[in-house]
Amino acid sequence: MSIVLRNVHRAFGRNQVLRGLDLEVLDGETLSIIGFSGAGKSVVLKHMVGLIRPDSGDVVVDGQNVSELDVEDLNELRRDIGYVFQFAALFDSMNIAENVAMGLRRMPEMYDDEIMARVSECLALVDLEGTENQYPSELSGGMVKRAGLARAIATRPTYLLYDEPTTGLDPVTVTVIDRLIVRMKEELGVTGVVVTHDITSAYRISDRIAMLHDGRIRTSGTVDEIKESNDLLLRSFIEGRPELTERAS
Amino acid sequence: MNGSVLTLVEYVGHWSISSVRSLGKAGYLTTGALRALRNVEIWGPRLVPQMVSVGVASVPIALFIAVFTGIVLALQASYTLTGAVPIYLVGTMVGKSMILELGPVLTGLSLAGRVGASTAAEVGTMRVTEQIDALETLAYDPLAYLVVPRVLAGVLMFPVVIVLASAMGILTGWSASLTLLEMSSAEFVRGLRLFFLPFDIQFAVIKSLSFGLIVTGVGSFYGFHAKGGAGGVGMATTRAVVVASMLILVLDAFWAVILL
């Protein structure tokens, strides 16, 4: 099973963000979507989980067209998708254990003791043991991101969507998060989609990288293919050289 | 001249479009919240905490306002009526005014500030920090989780708080009459009972229910549609309080026309 976006268009007011986007995420791979600020990377990710519906085009996850699902079926599908938000979006009125347990409480087959066992297991997986009773405001930026990841993996999803997982973190914490993303793929076998500005991070975690520009995928390929690409716009992004952006356009 | 006419037309046009859009959003939120009522497993566990937050926590401020309102009512009634009509009518004025008007409206307005602002701020903060999106990705209906328990708590608890406040206002009006106006308890109670109708209580409760619905509904609406960061939440909070206060006064007149 995989994620497929076909000819997706989406505008916000007069701002046409996606203009016929085609993208396929293969089963078991980690795909990073890179692109300039405002290119619409997070918009693509939100389409995959049904937070945004396309104006036209298809978003197919696990063989189901997301925009055609009713609320019950969409919620059923969402149990199979973990979403790691840019700023974690932890519920600040709840402690970390309650945050991680939120998705599990929507699974009627799970009892309290099983839920708490799963919470401990997920927190251990992201190296946050002992933080169960702490509140999000008591954790550092990196810990909050990891707690967000623990919440996303708690329901043992098939897909993990990461929205800027390393933004605003120091280089060491970035490496820690990158290793966790790789670990999620290797230990849990999840299919991952990562939206990121951080090209170094994208090289470390990705099987493939796709660049979003002007509402479409401009280029995509394996890490080696991207490194060797002669596309001026891609090079300008990777090397941080605005003069190449001007030449490319 | 032409320029100012154009500007005026543009302003009216923008205002009309924005009003229709807001009404559409309000209708969408209302139908969504009604549909969310079936998700009892989501809103049920959150109802009692919300009743405590909306109702129990509002009792002190409501009683504080009622204490002074009752005293002032008794003194003003005595000032207005002395020499013209029997003094026991002070009891009538305090009772009728507290039950029919001042208890519900003053308490409603104060709760529009306390409950409306906190509802808009909490829900708005959750909106701008993507916590509402997070709820959706975790398979929760955000209307069932955030809006339904708040609105139900408002509808259930506003009448309780308002009845308590009205009773407190009458008690302090009574005390003021005894201590400051040299009236006897018998005189005050006689006036209080003179024109009392059980319907007065029903009238107050009906108004209170509608105030609870409006304050929590408007707070949820503005919070749910908050945009941007702290500024957006601040704007949502301000609008929630202003609009809820205005609607309370409109509803006050509406119920008077319909029921009295």
Coordinates of C-alpha atoms in Angstrom, one line a residue:
Chain A
M1 CA 0.0 0.0 0.0
S2 CA 1.2 3.5 -0.6
I3 CA 0.2 7.2 -0.8
V4 CA -0.6 8.6 -4.2
L5 CA -1.5 12.2 -5.1
R6 CA -2.8 12.7 -8.6
N7 CA -3.2 16.1 -10.3
V8 CA -4.0 17.8 -7.0
H9 CA -5.0 21.5 -7.2
R10 CA -5.6 23.6 -4.0
A11 CA -6.0 27.4 -3.7
F12 CA -6.3 29.5 -0.6
G13 CA -8.3 32.6 -1.7
R14 CA -6.4 33.9 -4.7
N15 CA -3.2 32.0 -3.8
Q16 CA -3.0 28.9 -6.0
V17 CA -0.7 26.7 -3.9
L18 CA -0.9 23.4 -5.6
R19 CA -1.2 23.3 -9.4
G20 CA -1.6 19.7 -10.5
L21 CA 0.7 18.0 -8.1
D22 CA 1.6 14.3 -8.8
L23 CA 3.4 12.4 -6.1
E24 CA 3.8 8.7 -5.1
V25 CA 5.2 7.5 -1.8
L26 CA 6.2 3.8 -2.1
D27 CA 5.5 1.3 0.6
G28 CA 8.1 1.2 3.3
E29 CA 10.2 4.1 2.0
T30 CA 11.0 7.5 3.6
L31 CA 10.3 10.3 1.2
S32 CA 11.4 13.8 2.0
I33 CA 9.6 16.8 0.4
I34 CA 11.9 19.8 0.2
G35 CA 11.2 23.3 -1.1
F36 CA 11.4 27.0 -0.4
S37 CA 9.3 28.5 2.4
G38 CA 5.7 29.0 1.3
A39 CA 5.9 26.3 -1.5
G40 CA 3.1 24.4 0.1
K41 CA 5.0 21.4 1.6
S42 CA 2.8 21.3 4.8
V43 CA -0.3 21.7 2.6
V44 CA 0.7 18.5 0.8
L45 CA 1.2 16.6 4.1
K46 CA -2.2 17.9 5.4
H47 CA -3.9 16.5 2.3
M48 CA -2.6 13.1 3.1
V49 CA -4.4 13.0 6.4
G50 CA -7.5 14.7 5.3
L51 CA -6.9 18.0 7.2
I52 CA -7.2 19.8 3.9
R53 CA -9.3 18.6 1.0
P54 CA -8.2 19.3 -2.6
D55 CA -10.1 21.6 -4.9
S56 CA -9.6 18.9 -7.5
G57 CA -7.5 15.8 -8.0
D58 CA -7.2 12.6 -5.9
V59 CA -5.4 11.8 -2.7
V60 CA -5.2 8.1 -2.3
V61 CA -3.9 6.5 0.9
D62 CA -4.0 2.8 1.4
G63 CA -6.1 2.5 -1.7
Q64 CA -8.8 4.9 -0.3
N65 CA -9.5 8.3 -1.8
V66 CA -9.2 10.5 1.2
S67 CA -11.5 13.3 0.0
E68 CA -14.3 10.9 -0.7
L69 CA -14.3 9.2 2.8
D70 CA -17.1 10.0 5.3
V71 CA -16.1 10.9 8.8
E72 CA -16.1 7.4 10.2
D73 CA -14.0 6.0 7.4
L74 CA -11.6 8.9 7.6
N75 CA -11.2 8.4 11.3
E76 CA -10.6 4.7 10.7
L77 CA -7.9 5.6 8.1
R78 CA -6.3 8.2 10.5
R79 CA -5.7 5.5 13.1
D80 CA -3.2 4.1 10.5
I81 CA -1.5 7.5 10.0
G82 CA 0.7 9.2 12.6
Y83 CA 1.3 12.9 12.2
V84 CA 4.2 14.7 13.8
F85 CA 3.4 18.4 13.9
Q86 CA 6.0 21.2 13.3
F87 CA 5.7 22.4 16.9
A88 CA 4.5 19.0 18.2
A89 CA 1.0 20.4 19.0
L90 CA 0.9 18.6 22.3
F91 CA -2.2 19.3 24.4
D92 CA -0.8 21.7 27.0
S93 CA -3.5 20.9 29.6
M94 CA -2.4 17.2 29.7
N95 CA 0.7 15.6 30.9
I96 CA 2.9 13.6 28.5
A97 CA 1.4 10.2 29.3
E98 CA -2.1 11.6 28.6
N99 CA -0.9 13.2 25.4
V100 CA 0.6 9.9 24.1
A101 CA -2.5 8.0 25.2
M102 CA -5.0 10.2 23.3
G103 CA -5.0 8.2 20.1
L104 CA -5.2 4.9 22.0
R105 CA -8.3 6.1 23.9
R106 CA -10.1 6.1 20.5
M107 CA -9.4 2.3 20.2
P108 CA -12.2 0.6 22.0
E109 CA -10.4 -2.7 22.1
M110 CA -7.7 -1.3 24.4
Y111 CA -8.0 -1.3 28.2
D112 CA -6.4 1.2 30.6
D113 CA -3.5 -1.1 31.6
E114 CA -2.7 -1.9 27.9
I115 CA -2.8 1.8 27.1
M116 CA -0.4 2.7 29.9
A117 CA 1.9 -0.1 28.9
R118 CA 1.9 1.2 25.2
V119 CA 2.5 4.7 26.5
S120 CA 5.6 3.6 28.4
E121 CA 6.8 1.6 25.4
C122 CA 6.5 4.5 23.0
L123 CA 8.2 6.9 25.4
A124 CA 11.0 4.4 25.8
L125 CA 11.3 4.2 22.0
V126 CA 12.0 8.0 21.8
D127 CA 14.1 8.0 25.0
L128 CA 11.7 9.9 27.1
E129 CA 11.2 7.4 30.0
G130 CA 10.2 9.1 33.3
T131 CA 8.5 12.1 31.7
E132 CA 5.0 10.6 31.9
N133 CA 3.8 13.0 34.6
Q134 CA 5.5 16.1 33.2
Y135 CA 3.6 18.7 31.2
P136 CA 4.7 19.9 27.7
S137 CA 5.7 23.3 29.1
E138 CA 8.3 21.6 31.4
L139 CA 10.1 19.9 28.5
S140 CA 12.8 21.2 26.2
G141 CA 12.1 21.8 22.4
G142 CA 13.8 18.5 21.4
M143 CA 11.9 16.6 24.1
V144 CA 8.6 18.1 23.0
K145 CA 9.3 17.0 19.4
R146 CA 10.1 13.5 20.7
A147 CA 6.9 13.4 22.7
G148 CA 5.0 14.4 19.6
L149 CA 6.7 11.5 17.8
A150 CA 5.7 9.1 20.7
R151 CA 2.1 10.3 20.4
A152 CA 2.2 9.7 16.6
I153 CA 3.5 6.2 16.8
A154 CA 1.3 5.1 19.8
T155 CA -1.4 3.6 17.5
R156 CA 1.3 1.7 15.6
P157 CA 0.5 3.4 12.3
T158 CA 1.6 2.2 8.8
Y159 CA 2.3 5.8 7.8
L160 CA 4.2 8.5 9.6
L161 CA 4.0 12.1 8.4
Y162 CA 6.6 14.5 9.8
D163 CA 6.1 18.3 9.4
E164 CA 9.4 20.0 9.8
P165 CA 10.6 17.6 12.5
T166 CA 13.9 19.3 13.1
T167 CA 13.1 23.0 12.6
G168 CA 14.5 25.2 15.5
L169 CA 16.6 22.5 17.1
D170 CA 20.3 22.5 17.8
P171 CA 22.5 20.3 15.5
V172 CA 22.9 17.5 18.1
T173 CA 19.1 17.3 18.7
V174 CA 18.6 17.3 15.0
T175 CA 20.8 14.2 14.7
V176 CA 18.8 12.6 17.6
I177 CA 15.5 13.2 15.8
D178 CA 17.0 12.0 12.4
R179 CA 18.1 8.8 14.1
L180 CA 14.6 8.4 15.5
I181 CA 13.1 8.8 12.1
V182 CA 15.4 6.1 10.7
R183 CA 14.6 3.9 13.7
M184 CA 10.9 4.3 13.1
K185 CA 11.4 2.9 9.6
E186 CA 13.7 0.1 10.6
E187 CA 12.0 -1.1 13.8
L188 CA 8.4 -0.3 13.0
G189 CA 8.5 -0.6 9.2
V190 CA 6.6 2.6 8.7
T191 CA 6.3 4.4 5.4
G192 CA 7.4 8.0 6.1
V193 CA 6.9 11.4 4.5
V194 CA 9.0 14.2 5.9
V195 CA 8.6 17.8 5.0
T196 CA 11.8 19.6 5.7
H197 CA 14.0 22.6 4.8
D198 CA 17.0 20.8 6.2
I199 CA 18.9 19.2 3.3
T200 CA 21.5 17.6 5.5
S201 CA 18.7 16.0 7.5
A202 CA 16.9 14.9 4.3
Y203 CA 20.1 13.2 3.1
R204 CA 20.4 11.3 6.4
I205 CA 16.8 10.0 6.6
S206 CA 15.5 9.6 3.1
D207 CA 15.2 6.9 0.5
R208 CA 14.0 9.5 -2.0
I209 CA 13.7 13.2 -2.0
A210 CA 11.2 15.3 -4.0
M211 CA 11.4 19.0 -4.5
L212 CA 8.1 21.0 -4.5
H213 CA 8.1 24.2 -6.5
D214 CA 5.4 26.3 -8.2
G215 CA 2.7 23.9 -7.0
R216 CA 4.2 20.7 -8.5
I217 CA 7.0 18.3 -7.9
R218 CA 9.9 19.9 -9.8
T219 CA 12.3 17.0 -9.4
S220 CA 12.6 13.8 -7.4
G221 CA 15.1 10.9 -7.0
T222 CA 17.3 9.0 -4.6
V223 CA 19.6 10.8 -2.4
D224 CA 22.5 10.2 -4.8
E225 CA 20.5 11.4 -7.8
I226 CA 19.5 14.6 -6.0
K227 CA 23.1 15.2 -4.9
E228 CA 24.2 14.9 -8.6
S229 CA 21.3 16.8 -10.1
N230 CA 22.2 19.7 -12.4
D231 CA 18.8 21.4 -11.9
L232 CA 19.8 25.0 -11.0
L233 CA 16.8 25.6 -8.8
L234 CA 17.5 22.4 -6.8
R235 CA 21.2 23.4 -6.6
S236 CA 20.3 26.8 -5.3
F237 CA 18.2 25.3 -2.6
I238 CA 20.8 22.7 -1.6
E239 CA 23.7 25.2 -1.7
G240 CA 21.8 28.2 -0.4
R241 CA 22.7 30.3 -3.4
P242 CA 19.9 32.8 -4.3
E243 CA 21.7 33.9 -7.6
L244 CA 21.1 30.3 -8.9
T245 CA 17.4 30.7 -8.2
E246 CA 17.3 33.9 -10.3
R247 CA 19.1 32.1 -13.2
A248 CA 16.8 29.1 -12.9
S249 CA 13.7 31.2 -13.3
Chain B
M1 CA -17.1 63.1 -3.4
N2 CA -17.3 60.2 -5.8
G3 CA -14.3 58.7 -4.1
S4 CA -15.9 58.7 -0.7
V5 CA -19.2 57.2 -2.0
L6 CA -17.1 54.4 -3.6
T7 CA -15.3 53.8 -0.4
L8 CA -18.6 53.7 1.5
V9 CA -20.0 51.2 -1.1
E10 CA -16.9 49.1 -0.8
Y11 CA -17.1 49.1 3.0
V12 CA -20.7 48.1 2.9
G13 CA -20.0 45.4 0.4
H14 CA -17.1 44.0 2.4
W15 CA -19.2 44.1 5.5
S16 CA -22.1 42.3 3.9
I17 CA -19.9 39.6 2.4
S18 CA -18.1 39.1 5.7
S19 CA -21.4 39.0 7.6
V20 CA -22.9 36.4 5.2
R21 CA -19.7 34.4 5.5
S22 CA -19.7 34.5 9.3
L23 CA -23.4 33.4 9.3
G24 CA -22.5 30.5 7.0
K25 CA -19.6 29.5 9.3
A26 CA -21.9 29.7 12.3
G27 CA -24.5 27.5 10.6
Y28 CA -21.8 25.0 9.7
L29 CA -20.5 24.9 13.3
T30 CA -24.0 24.6 14.7
T31 CA -25.0 21.6 12.5
G32 CA -21.6 20.1 13.1
A33 CA -22.0 20.4 16.9
L34 CA -25.5 19.0 16.7
R35 CA -24.2 16.0 14.7
A36 CA -21.4 15.6 17.2
L37 CA -23.9 15.1 20.0
R38 CA -24.0 11.4 19.0
N39 CA -20.3 11.1 20.0
V40 CA -21.1 10.8 23.7
E41 CA -17.9 8.8 24.3
I42 CA -15.9 11.9 23.3
W43 CA -17.9 14.7 25.0
G44 CA -19.3 12.7 28.0
P45 CA -16.1 12.5 30.1
R46 CA -15.5 16.2 29.5
L47 CA -18.9 17.5 30.6
V48 CA -18.5 17.5 34.4
P49 CA -15.1 19.3 34.3
Q50 CA -16.6 21.9 32.0
M51 CA -19.6 22.3 34.3
V52 CA -17.2 23.0 37.1
S53 CA -15.2 25.4 35.0
V54 CA -18.2 27.2 33.5
G55 CA -20.6 27.0 36.5
V56 CA -19.0 26.4 39.9
A57 CA -16.0 28.6 39.2
S58 CA -18.3 31.4 38.2
V59 CA -20.3 31.4 41.4
P60 CA -18.0 33.8 43.4
I61 CA -18.1 36.6 40.7
A62 CA -21.8 36.2 40.2
L63 CA -22.5 36.4 44.0
F64 CA -20.2 39.4 44.4
I65 CA -22.1 41.3 41.8
A66 CA -25.5 40.2 43.2
V67 CA -24.6 41.3 46.8
F68 CA -24.1 44.9 45.8
T69 CA -26.9 44.9 43.2
G70 CA -29.4 43.8 45.9
I71 CA -28.3 46.5 48.3
V72 CA -28.5 49.3 45.7
L73 CA -31.9 48.1 44.5
A74 CA -33.3 48.3 48.0
L75 CA -31.9 51.8 48.6
Q76 CA -33.0 53.1 45.2
A77 CA -36.5 51.6 45.6
S78 CA -36.9 53.2 49.0
Y79 CA -35.5 56.6 47.6
T80 CA -38.1 56.4 44.7
L81 CA -41.1 55.1 46.6
T82 CA -40.9 56.9 50.0
G83 CA -44.0 59.0 50.6
A84 CA -45.7 57.8 47.4
V85 CA -46.5 54.2 48.0
P86 CA -46.2 51.8 51.0
I87 CA -42.6 51.0 52.0
Y88 CA -43.2 47.3 51.8
L89 CA -43.1 47.7 48.0
V90 CA -39.4 47.9 48.3
G91 CA -39.5 44.1 48.7
T92 CA -41.6 43.8 45.5
M93 CA -39.1 45.9 43.5
V94 CA -36.1 44.1 44.8
G95 CA -37.6 40.6 44.1
K96 CA -39.1 41.4 40.7
S97 CA -36.0 43.3 39.5
M98 CA -33.6 40.6 40.7
I99 CA -35.5 37.7 39.3
L100 CA -36.8 39.1 36.0
E101 CA -34.0 41.4 34.9
L102 CA -30.9 42.2 37.0
G103 CA -30.1 38.7 38.2
P104 CA -30.1 37.1 34.7
V105 CA -28.7 40.1 32.7
L106 CA -25.9 41.3 35.1
T107 CA -24.8 37.7 35.7
G108 CA -25.1 36.9 32.0
L109 CA -22.9 39.9 31.1
S110 CA -20.3 39.1 33.8
L111 CA -20.2 35.5 32.6
A112 CA -19.9 36.7 29.0
G113 CA -16.6 38.2 30.1
R114 CA -15.4 35.3 32.3
V115 CA -16.7 32.2 30.4
G116 CA -16.9 33.7 26.9
A117 CA -13.4 35.1 27.0
S118 CA -11.9 31.9 28.5
T119 CA -13.7 29.7 25.9
A120 CA -12.5 31.8 23.0
A121 CA -9.0 32.0 24.3
E122 CA -8.7 28.3 25.1
V123 CA -10.2 27.1 21.8
G124 CA -8.4 29.8 19.8
T125 CA -5.0 28.9 21.3
M126 CA -5.7 25.3 20.4
R127 CA -6.5 26.4 16.9
V128 CA -3.4 28.5 16.3
T129 CA -1.1 25.9 17.9
E130 CA -2.5 23.1 15.7
Q131 CA -3.9 21.3 18.7
I132 CA -7.3 21.1 16.9
D133 CA -5.6 19.6 13.9
A134 CA -3.9 17.1 16.2
L135 CA -7.2 16.1 17.6
E136 CA -8.5 15.4 14.1
T137 CA -5.4 13.3 13.2
L138 CA -6.0 11.3 16.4
A139 CA -9.6 10.5 15.1
Y140 CA -11.4 12.9 17.5
D141 CA -14.2 15.1 16.3
P142 CA -13.0 18.5 17.6
L143 CA -16.6 19.8 17.8
A144 CA -17.5 16.8 20.0
Y145 CA -14.3 17.3 22.1
L146 CA -14.3 21.1 22.5
V147 CA -17.6 22.7 21.6
V148 CA -20.3 20.2 22.7
P149 CA -19.2 19.9 26.4
R150 CA -18.7 23.6 26.7
V151 CA -22.1 24.6 25.3
L152 CA -23.9 21.9 27.3
A153 CA -22.1 23.0 30.4
G154 CA -23.2 26.6 29.7
V155 CA -26.8 25.6 29.1
L156 CA -26.9 23.5 32.3
M157 CA -25.0 25.8 34.6
F158 CA -26.0 29.3 33.7
P159 CA -29.5 28.8 35.2
V160 CA -27.9 27.5 38.4
V161 CA -25.5 30.4 38.8
I162 CA -28.2 33.0 37.9
V163 CA -30.7 31.5 40.3
L164 CA -28.1 31.6 43.1
A165 CA -27.2 35.2 42.2
S166 CA -30.8 36.3 42.1
A167 CA -31.4 34.7 45.5
M168 CA -28.3 36.4 46.9
G169 CA -29.4 39.8 45.5
I170 CA -32.8 39.4 47.2
L171 CA -31.1 38.4 50.5
T172 CA -28.8 41.4 50.5
G173 CA -31.7 43.7 49.5
W174 CA -33.6 42.3 52.5
S175 CA -30.6 42.8 54.8
A176 CA -30.2 46.4 53.6
S177 CA -33.9 47.0 54.1
L178 CA -33.7 45.8 57.7
T179 CA -30.5 47.6 58.6
L180 CA -30.5 50.8 56.5
L181 CA -34.2 51.5 55.8
E182 CA -35.7 50.6 59.2
M183 CA -38.2 48.1 57.6
S184 CA -39.2 45.0 59.3
S185 CA -38.8 41.5 57.9
A186 CA -42.5 41.1 57.7
E187 CA -42.9 44.2 55.6
F188 CA -40.1 43.2 53.2
V189 CA -41.5 39.6 52.8
R190 CA -45.0 41.0 52.3
G191 CA -43.8 43.1 49.4
L192 CA -41.7 40.2 48.1
R193 CA -44.7 37.9 48.0
L194 CA -47.2 40.5 46.8
F195 CA -46.8 40.2 43.0
F196 CA -44.6 37.0 43.0
L197 CA -45.6 34.5 40.3
P198 CA -43.9 31.1 39.8
F199 CA -43.7 32.0 36.2
D200 CA -41.1 34.7 37.1
I201 CA -38.7 31.9 38.0
Q202 CA -39.4 30.1 34.7
F203 CA -38.9 33.3 32.8
A204 CA -35.5 33.8 34.5
V205 CA -34.5 30.2 33.8
I206 CA -35.5 30.4 30.1
K207 CA -33.4 33.5 29.7
S208 CA -30.5 31.9 31.6
L209 CA -30.5 28.9 29.3
S210 CA -30.4 31.1 26.2
F211 CA -27.6 33.2 27.7
G212 CA -25.6 30.0 28.5
L213 CA -26.0 28.8 24.9
I214 CA -25.0 32.2 23.5
V215 CA -22.0 32.8 25.6
T216 CA -20.4 29.4 25.2
G217 CA -21.5 29.1 21.6
V218 CA -20.1 32.5 20.6
G219 CA -16.9 31.9 22.5
S220 CA -16.4 28.5 20.8
F221 CA -17.2 30.0 17.4
Y222 CA -14.6 32.8 17.6
G223 CA -12.1 30.5 19.1
F224 CA -12.6 27.8 16.5
H225 CA -12.1 30.3 13.7
A226 CA -9.1 32.2 15.3
K227 CA -6.2 32.8 12.9
G228 CA -2.6 33.8 13.2
G229 CA -0.9 33.9 16.6
A230 CA -1.4 35.7 19.9
G231 CA -3.0 38.7 18.0
G232 CA -5.6 36.4 16.4
V233 CA -6.5 34.8 19.7
G234 CA -6.7 38.2 21.3
M235 CA -9.0 39.4 18.5
A236 CA -11.2 36.3 18.8
T237 CA -11.5 36.8 22.6
T238 CA -12.5 40.4 22.3
R239 CA -15.0 39.7 19.6
A240 CA -16.5 36.8 21.6
V241 CA -17.1 39.0 24.7
V242 CA -18.5 42.0 22.7
V243 CA -20.8 39.9 20.5
A244 CA -22.0 37.7 23.4
S245 CA -22.7 40.8 25.5
M246 CA -24.7 42.4 22.7
L247 CA -26.6 39.2 22.0
I248 CA -27.5 38.9 25.7
L249 CA -29.1 42.3 25.6
V250 CA -30.9 41.5 22.3
L251 CA -32.1 38.2 23.8
D252 CA -33.2 40.0 26.9
A253 CA -35.5 42.2 24.9
F254 CA -36.6 39.2 22.7
W255 CA -37.8 37.2 25.7
A256 CA -39.5 40.2 27.2
V257 CA -41.5 40.7 24.0
I258 CA -42.3 37.0 23.6
L259 CA -43.0 35.9 27.2
L260 CA -44.2 38.9 29.2

